[in-house]
Coordinates of C-alpha atoms in Angstrom, one line a residue:
M190 CA 0.0 0.0 0.0
K191 CA 1.3 3.4 -1.0
I192 CA 0.3 6.3 1.3
D193 CA 0.8 10.0 0.7
M194 CA 0.9 11.5 4.2
H195 CA 1.0 15.2 3.2
V196 CA -1.7 16.5 0.9
H197 CA -3.4 19.9 1.0
I198 CA -7.1 20.0 0.2
T199 CA -9.0 23.3 -0.4
P200 CA -12.7 24.0 -0.8
E201 CA -13.5 25.9 -4.0
E202 CA -14.9 28.8 -1.9
I203 CA -11.6 29.3 -0.2
S204 CA -9.7 29.2 -3.5
R205 CA -12.2 31.6 -5.1
D206 CA -11.9 34.1 -2.2
A207 CA -8.2 33.7 -1.5
L208 CA -7.3 37.3 -2.0
K209 CA -10.1 38.5 0.3
I210 CA -9.3 35.9 3.0
G211 CA -5.6 36.9 2.7
E212 CA -6.4 40.4 3.9
K213 CA -6.9 39.0 7.4
E214 CA -4.7 35.9 7.1
P215 CA -1.1 37.1 6.3
Y216 CA 0.5 33.7 6.2
F217 CA -2.2 32.3 3.9
D218 CA -1.8 35.4 1.8
L219 CA 1.9 34.9 1.6
L220 CA 1.6 31.3 0.4
S221 CA -1.4 31.7 -1.9
R222 CA 0.3 34.5 -3.8
T223 CA 3.5 32.5 -4.7
P224 CA 3.8 31.6 -8.3
K225 CA 4.1 27.9 -7.5
N226 CA 1.0 27.8 -5.3
Q227 CA -2.0 25.7 -6.4
F228 CA -5.2 24.6 -4.8
A229 CA -6.8 21.2 -5.1
T230 CA -10.3 19.9 -4.4
A231 CA -10.9 16.4 -3.2
E232 CA -11.9 15.3 -6.7
E233 CA -8.6 16.6 -8.1
I234 CA -6.6 14.9 -5.4
V235 CA -8.4 11.5 -6.0
A236 CA -7.8 11.8 -9.8
E237 CA -4.1 12.6 -9.4
M238 CA -3.4 9.9 -6.9
K239 CA -5.1 7.3 -9.0
K240 CA -3.1 8.4 -12.0
V241 CA 0.3 8.1 -10.2
G242 CA -0.6 4.9 -8.2
M243 CA -1.0 6.2 -4.7
D244 CA -3.5 4.1 -2.7
K245 CA -4.5 6.6 0.0
S246 CA -3.9 10.2 0.8
V247 CA -3.8 12.0 4.2
V248 CA -5.6 15.3 3.5
F249 CA -6.0 18.5 5.5
G250 CA -7.1 22.0 5.0
F251 CA -5.1 25.2 5.6
S252 CA -4.2 26.0 9.2
F253 CA -5.7 29.5 9.5
Q254 CA -5.4 32.0 12.4
D255 CA -9.2 32.2 12.5
M256 CA -10.9 29.2 14.2
G257 CA -14.0 29.8 12.1
L258 CA -12.0 29.2 8.9
C259 CA -10.4 26.1 10.4
Q260 CA -13.9 24.8 11.2
Y261 CA -15.0 25.6 7.6
V262 CA -12.2 23.6 6.0
N263 CA -12.6 20.8 8.6
D264 CA -16.3 20.5 7.5
Y265 CA -15.1 20.1 3.9
V266 CA -12.6 17.4 4.8
I267 CA -15.3 15.6 6.8
E268 CA -17.7 15.7 3.8
K269 CA -15.1 14.5 1.3
V270 CA -13.7 11.7 3.4
K271 CA -17.2 10.3 3.6
A272 CA -17.5 10.7 -0.2
Y273 CA -14.1 8.9 -0.8
P274 CA -13.5 6.6 2.2
S275 CA -11.2 4.3 0.3
E276 CA -9.0 7.0 -1.0
L277 CA -8.8 9.8 1.6
I278 CA -7.8 9.8 5.3
G279 CA -8.9 13.1 6.8
F280 CA -6.9 15.2 9.3
M281 CA -8.3 18.4 11.0
T282 CA -6.8 21.7 11.7
V283 CA -7.2 24.0 14.7
V284 CA -5.5 26.9 16.4
P285 CA -3.8 25.1 19.3
N286 CA -4.0 27.9 21.8
H287 CA -7.6 28.8 21.0
P288 CA -10.1 28.0 23.9
D289 CA -12.3 26.1 21.5
A290 CA -9.6 23.9 20.1
P291 CA -10.4 20.9 22.4
Y292 CA -14.1 21.1 21.4
E293 CA -13.2 21.3 17.7
I294 CA -10.9 18.3 18.0
E295 CA -13.7 16.3 19.7
R296 CA -16.2 17.3 17.0
C297 CA -14.0 16.4 14.1
Y298 CA -12.9 13.1 15.8
Q299 CA -16.5 12.1 16.2
A300 CA -17.1 13.0 12.6
G301 CA -14.3 10.7 11.4
L302 CA -11.1 12.7 11.2
K303 CA -8.0 11.0 12.3
G304 CA -5.2 13.5 13.0
I305 CA -4.1 17.1 13.1
G306 CA -2.2 19.0 10.5
E307 CA -0.4 20.8 9.0
L308 CA 0.1 23.2 11.9
F309 CA 2.1 26.4 11.2
P310 CA 3.6 27.7 14.5
A311 CA 4.8 30.9 13.0
G312 CA 1.8 31.5 10.8
Q313 CA -1.3 30.9 12.9
P314 CA 0.4 32.0 15.4
F315 CA 1.0 30.1 18.6
E316 CA 4.1 29.6 20.6
I317 CA 4.9 25.9 20.1
S318 CA 7.6 26.0 22.8
N319 CA 5.1 27.5 25.3
H320 CA 3.5 24.6 27.3
K321 CA 0.6 26.8 28.2
D322 CA -0.2 27.3 24.5
T323 CA -0.1 23.6 23.7
A324 CA -1.1 21.8 26.9
A325 CA -4.9 21.4 26.4
F326 CA -4.5 20.8 22.7
A327 CA -1.9 18.1 23.2
E328 CA -3.9 16.4 26.0
C329 CA -6.9 16.2 23.7
C330 CA -4.8 14.7 20.9
K331 CA -3.4 12.1 23.2
A332 CA -6.8 11.2 24.5
Y333 CA -8.0 10.4 21.0
N334 CA -4.6 9.1 19.9
L335 CA -4.2 11.6 17.1
P336 CA -0.9 12.2 15.3
V337 CA 0.1 15.8 14.7
I338 CA 1.8 17.2 11.6
V339 CA 3.9 20.3 12.2
H340 CA 5.5 22.5 9.5
M341 CA 9.3 22.8 9.8
N342 CA 12.0 24.1 7.6
E343 CA 15.8 24.2 7.4
P344 CA 17.4 27.2 9.3
V345 CA 20.0 27.9 6.6
G346 CA 20.0 28.4 2.8
H347 CA 17.9 30.5 0.5
D348 CA 14.7 32.2 1.6
Y349 CA 11.3 31.3 0.1
A350 CA 7.6 31.9 0.9
G351 CA 6.7 29.9 3.9
K352 CA 10.2 29.6 5.3
T353 CA 9.8 30.5 9.0
E354 CA 12.0 31.0 12.0
T355 CA 10.6 28.2 14.1
S356 CA 13.8 26.9 15.8
F357 CA 15.0 23.4 16.6
K358 CA 15.1 24.5 20.2
E359 CA 11.4 25.3 20.1
I360 CA 10.6 22.0 18.5
E361 CA 12.7 20.2 21.1
A362 CA 10.7 22.0 23.8
F363 CA 7.3 21.0 22.2
V364 CA 8.4 17.3 22.1
S365 CA 9.8 17.5 25.6
H366 CA 6.5 18.9 26.9
H367 CA 4.5 16.1 25.1
P368 CA 6.8 13.1 24.7
D369 CA 3.9 10.6 24.2
L370 CA 2.3 12.6 21.4
K371 CA 3.0 11.2 18.0
I372 CA 4.4 14.1 16.0
I373 CA 5.3 14.2 12.3
L374 CA 7.7 16.9 11.4
A375 CA 7.2 18.0 7.8
H376 CA 10.0 18.6 5.2
F377 CA 12.5 16.3 6.9
G378 CA 12.0 18.3 10.0
G379 CA 14.1 21.0 8.6
G380 CA 17.1 18.7 9.2
I381 CA 16.5 18.3 12.9
F382 CA 16.6 14.5 12.4
M383 CA 20.4 14.8 12.3
Y384 CA 20.4 15.4 16.0
E385 CA 18.9 12.0 16.7
M386 CA 22.6 10.9 16.6
M387 CA 22.6 12.4 20.1
K388 CA 21.4 9.7 22.6
E389 CA 19.3 12.2 24.6
I390 CA 17.5 13.4 21.5
R391 CA 17.0 9.9 20.1
G392 CA 15.3 9.0 23.4
L393 CA 13.2 12.2 23.5
F394 CA 12.2 11.9 19.9
K395 CA 10.9 8.3 20.2
N396 CA 7.5 9.3 18.9
V397 CA 8.7 11.8 16.3
Y398 CA 8.4 11.0 12.5
Y399 CA 9.5 12.9 9.4
D400 CA 7.9 13.4 6.0
H401 CA 9.9 14.3 2.9
A402 CA 7.5 16.9 1.5
A403 CA 9.1 19.3 -1.0
S404 CA 12.5 17.7 -0.5
I405 CA 13.4 17.8 -4.2
F406 CA 13.6 21.6 -3.9
L407 CA 16.1 21.3 -1.1
Y408 CA 18.1 18.1 -0.9
D409 CA 19.8 15.6 -3.2
E410 CA 19.0 11.9 -3.1
S411 CA 21.8 11.1 -0.6
I412 CA 19.5 12.3 2.2
Y413 CA 17.7 9.0 2.1
R414 CA 20.9 7.1 2.7
V415 CA 21.7 9.5 5.5
M416 CA 18.4 8.6 7.1
R417 CA 19.2 4.9 6.7
E418 CA 22.7 5.3 8.1
I419 CA 21.4 7.1 11.2
G420 CA 18.8 4.3 11.7
L421 CA 15.8 6.5 11.0
L422 CA 14.4 4.9 7.8
D423 CA 11.5 3.4 9.9
K424 CA 10.5 7.0 10.8
L425 CA 10.4 8.4 7.3
L426 CA 7.1 8.9 5.6
F427 CA 6.2 9.7 2.0
G428 CA 4.6 13.2 1.7
S429 CA 4.2 14.9 -1.6
D430 CA 2.9 18.4 -0.6
F431 CA 0.4 18.0 -3.4
P432 CA -0.8 20.1 -5.2
L433 CA 2.6 21.9 -4.9
L434 CA 4.2 18.7 -6.2
S435 CA 2.7 15.5 -7.6
P436 CA 4.0 12.3 -6.0
A437 CA 5.4 11.4 -9.5
R438 CA 7.9 14.3 -9.2
Y439 CA 9.9 12.3 -6.5
E440 CA 10.3 9.1 -8.5
A441 CA 13.7 10.0 -10.0
S442 CA 15.3 11.0 -6.7
I443 CA 14.0 8.0 -4.9
E444 CA 15.2 5.7 -7.7
A445 CA 18.7 7.3 -7.4
S446 CA 18.6 7.1 -3.6
G447 CA 20.4 3.7 -3.3
L448 CA 17.6 2.3 -1.2
N449 CA 16.7 -1.3 -1.9
K450 CA 13.1 -2.4 -2.7
E451 CA 12.3 -3.3 0.9
E452 CA 13.5 0.1 2.1
K453 CA 11.6 1.9 -0.5
M454 CA 8.4 0.1 0.4
K455 CA 8.9 1.1 4.1
F456 CA 9.1 4.7 3.0
Y457 CA 6.3 4.6 0.4
G458 CA 3.8 3.1 2.8
D459 CA 4.8 0.5 5.3
N460 CA 5.9 3.1 7.9
A461 CA 2.7 5.0 7.4
V462 CA 0.6 1.9 7.8
R463 CA 2.3 1.1 11.1
L464 CA 2.0 4.6 12.4
L465 CA -1.7 4.9 11.4
Q466 CA -2.5 1.5 12.9
E467 CA -0.8 2.4 16.1
C468 CA -3.2 5.4 16.2
G469 CA -6.1 3.1 15.8
I470 CA -6.8 4.1 12.2
S471 CA -8.3 1.3 10.1
L472 CA -7.0 1.4 6.5
G473 CA -9.3 -1.2 5.0
E474 CA -8.7 -2.1 1.4
S475 CA -6.9 0.1 -1.1

């Protein structure tokens, strides 16, 4: 089974009104105005994934500052997961430090959503290193056994839209505050995975996973071998960042990675299946 763990889904109304919404949502405005930005409906996602041979996609709406907009996109995800139960696994989005976050998490969980993502610590905003900002949110996620996807990026190199200043120290604090929470750090965690060579970080990050979304813009294919050498290949998840990139765009770098067939299958889906099943998510038949 091949699973794409990082797919953005957008209601047509949000796409249509993006400029107006952006007037009150600066991070959304920043990303939506970039030349490479695209929006995708559920139907477009299902069609693309069928074309490229992905069995299931984990989909989530944009993480807005406004809880009302988060609820709106969550409603869309709930509706479309019911329409495409074999193809889509729905995650929800919330503002973690909002007083209504636990209620929204419960509502969406009861409606069939299975995780949280993709949170933008610098864009919503909330202080991810502040225990007070994340305590109620994290406790609710742990109560329902929900994995959480968090946006990260590398602290060096060229600037681009969406590159934030969330630091490794802040992520370490978040993980330290909630060591039992299953956390997926997007975009190779911005490189923080390298510090799992430190024994204390390896122990602390026992429930931390990484997706490779947008990696072809940043890293060469040797990064997969580095993950293997460090012993982290079991924690690496396929994530395309569609519609920014189709899963097919990664095929060349994966083929050149030096991973064997078994290792590629771990990355393409086996690791995701194990994680999702640990979270009580039934995958059914592809």
